[in-house]
Coordinates of C-alpha atoms and ligand atoms in Angstrom, one line a residue:
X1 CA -88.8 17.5 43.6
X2 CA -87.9 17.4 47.2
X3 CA -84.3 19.3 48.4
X4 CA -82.8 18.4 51.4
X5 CA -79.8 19.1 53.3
X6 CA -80.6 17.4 56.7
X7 CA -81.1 13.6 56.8
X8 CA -84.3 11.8 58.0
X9 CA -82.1 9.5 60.0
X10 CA -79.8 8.9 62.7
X11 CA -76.8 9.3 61.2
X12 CA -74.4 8.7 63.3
X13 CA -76.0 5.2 64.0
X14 CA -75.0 3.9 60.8
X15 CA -71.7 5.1 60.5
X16 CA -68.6 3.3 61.4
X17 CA -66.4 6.7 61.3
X18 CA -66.0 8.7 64.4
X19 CA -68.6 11.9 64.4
X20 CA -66.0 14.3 64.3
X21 CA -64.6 12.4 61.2
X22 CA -67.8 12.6 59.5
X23 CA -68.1 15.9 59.7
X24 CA -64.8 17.3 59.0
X25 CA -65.1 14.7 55.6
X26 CA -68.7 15.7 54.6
X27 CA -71.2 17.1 57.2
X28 CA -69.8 20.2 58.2
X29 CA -67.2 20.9 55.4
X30 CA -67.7 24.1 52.9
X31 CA -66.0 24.7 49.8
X32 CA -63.9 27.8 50.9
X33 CA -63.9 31.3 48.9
X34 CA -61.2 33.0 51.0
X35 CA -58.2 32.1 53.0
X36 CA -56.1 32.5 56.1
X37 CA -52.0 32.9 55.5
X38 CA -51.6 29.8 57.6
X39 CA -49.1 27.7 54.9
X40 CA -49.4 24.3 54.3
X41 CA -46.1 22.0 55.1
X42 CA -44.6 19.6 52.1
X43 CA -45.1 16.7 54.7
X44 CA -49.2 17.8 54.6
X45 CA -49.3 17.7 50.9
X46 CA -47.7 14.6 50.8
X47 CA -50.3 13.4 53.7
X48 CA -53.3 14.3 51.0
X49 CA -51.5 12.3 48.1
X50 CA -50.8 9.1 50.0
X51 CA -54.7 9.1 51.2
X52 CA -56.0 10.3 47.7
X53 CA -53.6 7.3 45.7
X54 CA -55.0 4.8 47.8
X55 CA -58.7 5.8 46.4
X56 CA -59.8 2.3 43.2
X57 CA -59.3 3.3 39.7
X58 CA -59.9 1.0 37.0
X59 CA -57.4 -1.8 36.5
X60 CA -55.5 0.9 39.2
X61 CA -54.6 3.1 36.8
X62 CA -54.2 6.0 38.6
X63 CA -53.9 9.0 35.9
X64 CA -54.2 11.6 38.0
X65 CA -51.6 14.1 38.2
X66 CA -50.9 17.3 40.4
X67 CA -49.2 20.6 39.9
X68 CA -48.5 22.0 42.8
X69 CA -48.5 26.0 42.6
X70 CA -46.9 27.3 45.3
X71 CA -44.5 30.3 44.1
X72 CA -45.6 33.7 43.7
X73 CA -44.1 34.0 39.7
X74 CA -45.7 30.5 39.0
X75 CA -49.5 31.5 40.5
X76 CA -49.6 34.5 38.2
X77 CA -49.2 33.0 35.4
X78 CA -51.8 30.4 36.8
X79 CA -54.4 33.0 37.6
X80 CA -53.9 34.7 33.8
X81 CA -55.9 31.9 33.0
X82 CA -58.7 31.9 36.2
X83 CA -62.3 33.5 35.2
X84 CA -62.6 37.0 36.9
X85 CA -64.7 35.4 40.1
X86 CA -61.8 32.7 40.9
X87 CA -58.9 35.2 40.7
X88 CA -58.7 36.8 43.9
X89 CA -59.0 33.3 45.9
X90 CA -56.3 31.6 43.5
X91 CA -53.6 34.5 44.6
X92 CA -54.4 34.2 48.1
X93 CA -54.7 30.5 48.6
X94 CA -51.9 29.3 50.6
X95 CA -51.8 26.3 48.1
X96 CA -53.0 25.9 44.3
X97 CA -53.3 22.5 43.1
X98 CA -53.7 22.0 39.3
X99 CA -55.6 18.7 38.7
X100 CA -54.9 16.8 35.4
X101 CA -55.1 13.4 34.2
X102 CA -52.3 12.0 31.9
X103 CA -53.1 9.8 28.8
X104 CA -50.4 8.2 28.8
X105 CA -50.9 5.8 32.0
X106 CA -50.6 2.9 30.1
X107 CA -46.9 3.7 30.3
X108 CA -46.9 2.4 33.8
X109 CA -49.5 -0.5 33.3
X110 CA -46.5 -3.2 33.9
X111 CA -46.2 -1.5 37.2
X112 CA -49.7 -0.8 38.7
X113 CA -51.4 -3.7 37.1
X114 CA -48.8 -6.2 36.3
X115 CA -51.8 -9.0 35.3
X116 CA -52.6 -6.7 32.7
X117 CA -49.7 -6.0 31.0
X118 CA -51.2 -7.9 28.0
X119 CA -53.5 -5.0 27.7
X120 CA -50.5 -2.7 26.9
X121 CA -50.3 -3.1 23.0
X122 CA -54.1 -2.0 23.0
X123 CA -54.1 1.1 24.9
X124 CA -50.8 1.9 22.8
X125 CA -53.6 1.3 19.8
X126 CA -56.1 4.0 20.8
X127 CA -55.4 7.2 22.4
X128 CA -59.3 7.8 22.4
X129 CA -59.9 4.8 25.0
X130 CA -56.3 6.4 26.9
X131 CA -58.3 9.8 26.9
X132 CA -61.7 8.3 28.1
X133 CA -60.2 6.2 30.9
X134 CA -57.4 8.9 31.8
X135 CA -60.4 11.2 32.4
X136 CA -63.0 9.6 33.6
X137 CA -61.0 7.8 36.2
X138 CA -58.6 11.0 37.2
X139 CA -62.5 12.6 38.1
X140 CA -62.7 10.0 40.7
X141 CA -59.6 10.5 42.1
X142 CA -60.5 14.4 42.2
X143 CA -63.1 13.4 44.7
X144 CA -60.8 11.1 46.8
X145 CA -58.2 14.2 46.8
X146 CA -60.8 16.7 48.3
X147 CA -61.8 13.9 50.7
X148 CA -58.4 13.6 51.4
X149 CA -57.6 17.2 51.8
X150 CA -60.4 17.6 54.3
X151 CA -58.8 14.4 56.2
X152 CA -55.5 16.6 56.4
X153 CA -57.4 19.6 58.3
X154 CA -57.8 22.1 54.7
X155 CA -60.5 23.7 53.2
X156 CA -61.2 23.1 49.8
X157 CA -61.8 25.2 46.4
X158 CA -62.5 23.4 43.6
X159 CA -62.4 25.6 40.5
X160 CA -63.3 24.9 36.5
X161 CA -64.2 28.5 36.0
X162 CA -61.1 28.5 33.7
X163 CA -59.3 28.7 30.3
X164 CA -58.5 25.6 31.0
X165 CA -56.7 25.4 27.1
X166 CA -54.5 28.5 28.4
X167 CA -53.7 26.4 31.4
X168 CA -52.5 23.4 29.5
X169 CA -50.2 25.8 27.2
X170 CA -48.4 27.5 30.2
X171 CA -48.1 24.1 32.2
X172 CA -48.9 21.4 30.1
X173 CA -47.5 22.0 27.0
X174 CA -44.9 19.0 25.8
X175 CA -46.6 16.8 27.9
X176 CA -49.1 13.8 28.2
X177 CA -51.3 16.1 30.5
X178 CA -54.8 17.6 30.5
X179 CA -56.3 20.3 33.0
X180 CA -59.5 19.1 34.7
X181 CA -59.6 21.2 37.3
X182 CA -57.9 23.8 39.9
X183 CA -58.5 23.4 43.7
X184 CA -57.5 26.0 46.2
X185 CA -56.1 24.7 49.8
X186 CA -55.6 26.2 52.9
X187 CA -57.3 27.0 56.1
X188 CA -60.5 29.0 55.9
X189 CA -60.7 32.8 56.6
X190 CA -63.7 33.6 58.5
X191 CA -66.9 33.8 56.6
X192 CA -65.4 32.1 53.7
X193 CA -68.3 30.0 52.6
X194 CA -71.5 31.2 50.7
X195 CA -74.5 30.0 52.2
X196 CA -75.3 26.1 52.4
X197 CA -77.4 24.9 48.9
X198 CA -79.7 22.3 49.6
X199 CA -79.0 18.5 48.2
X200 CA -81.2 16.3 46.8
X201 CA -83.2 14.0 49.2
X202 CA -82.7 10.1 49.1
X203 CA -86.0 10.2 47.7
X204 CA -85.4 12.0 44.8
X205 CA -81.6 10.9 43.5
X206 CA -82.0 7.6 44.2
X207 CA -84.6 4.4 43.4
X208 CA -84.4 1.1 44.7
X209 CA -85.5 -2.1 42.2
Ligands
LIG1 C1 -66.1 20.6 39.8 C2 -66.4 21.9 40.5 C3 -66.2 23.1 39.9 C4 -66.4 24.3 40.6 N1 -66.2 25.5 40.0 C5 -66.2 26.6 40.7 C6 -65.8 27.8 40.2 O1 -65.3 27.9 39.0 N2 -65.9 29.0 40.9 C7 -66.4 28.9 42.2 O2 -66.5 30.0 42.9 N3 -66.9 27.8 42.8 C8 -66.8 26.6 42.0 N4 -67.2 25.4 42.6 C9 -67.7 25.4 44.0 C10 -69.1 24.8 44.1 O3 -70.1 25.7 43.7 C11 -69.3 24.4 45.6 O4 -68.3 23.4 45.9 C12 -70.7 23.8 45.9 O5 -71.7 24.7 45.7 C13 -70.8 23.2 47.2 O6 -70.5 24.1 48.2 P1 -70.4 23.7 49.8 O7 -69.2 22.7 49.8 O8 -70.0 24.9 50.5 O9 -71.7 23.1 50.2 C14 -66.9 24.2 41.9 C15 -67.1 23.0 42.6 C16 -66.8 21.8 41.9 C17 -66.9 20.5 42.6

């Protein structure tokens, strides 16, 4: 198996984003361990929501949804919940953002994809095919939202190193929510990144027919 982390070619030639966009999206951007006490503005989070929403979903059914931990009170009770290795980072992250998807997105189907509302009376039908689509499409928008949250200038910590049950009963209880995932945001401290893994070459994740 060949592992790879530099690309056999020119890059740049191929891309239609700016360099410095490229990298600050995927090139030179590390999942962060450890934090500066710079805080992150309302308007910036609202910046990485209106850049993650536009991301496709299935019949745009956007089931996403995003806690946003920001009090002291509300991140202890959050990090209760965080394996021993992700507690430090949670409490020091200037922002915690609790990933889940909701099942019941049909609720909005009239709404997000009006030439479906046919399908509505189905998905009321089967909560399994609510659960399958709420999850498998709120993963996708998980990537747009780090993408997105790199666009706005933060570092990223993506977490499932959790209780993730014990999450759902402090913040999710009486709702239509599930916990995917927890992502710390913020600007890096220095040295926050463990070394660089390798990624698979072209050669070996992908095959052409
Ligand atoms: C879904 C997901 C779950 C992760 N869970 C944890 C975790 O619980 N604890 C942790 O320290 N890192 C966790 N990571 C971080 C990954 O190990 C890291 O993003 C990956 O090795 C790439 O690192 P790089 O961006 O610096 O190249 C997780 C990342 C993802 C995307």
């Amino acid at each position: 198996m060949s592992i790879d982390i530099a690309t056999e070619i020119e890059l740049n030639d191929e891309l239609i984003l700016d360099p410095k966009a490229a990298a600050a999206l995927f090139l030179e951007a590390r999942t962060a361990n450890a934090w500066s006490d710079e805080e992150i503005s309302d308007e910036t989070l609202q910046a990485v929501y209106a850049l993650t929403k536009m991301g496709p979903t299935a019949m745009n059914i956007q089931p996403l949804r995003i806690t946003w931990v920001r009090s002291g009170e509300a991140r202890q009770r959050l990090v209760e919940h965080m394996n021993e290795g992700n507690k430090a980072k949670t409490l020091t992250a200037p922002m915690v953002a609790i990933l889940s998807f909701t099942n019941e997105w049909h609720d909005l189907l009239t709404t997000t994809a009006p030439h479906m509302a046919g399908m509505v009376p189905t998905f009321e039908a089967s909560v399994e095919t609510r659960n399958a689509m709420g999850h498998s499409n709120a993963h996708l928008q998980i990537g747009y939202f780090i993408l997105a949250a790199r666009a706005a200038g933060l570092a990223v910590g993506p977490m499932t190193g959790m209780d993730a049950a014990g999450i759902d009963a402090e913040f999710n209880a009486d709702t239509s929510r599930t916990t995917i995932m927890v992502v710390n945001l913020g600007k890096p401290a220095e040295d926050a990144s463990r070394a660089r893994l390798p990624r698979l070459s072209f050669e070996t994740a992908t095959e052409t027919l």
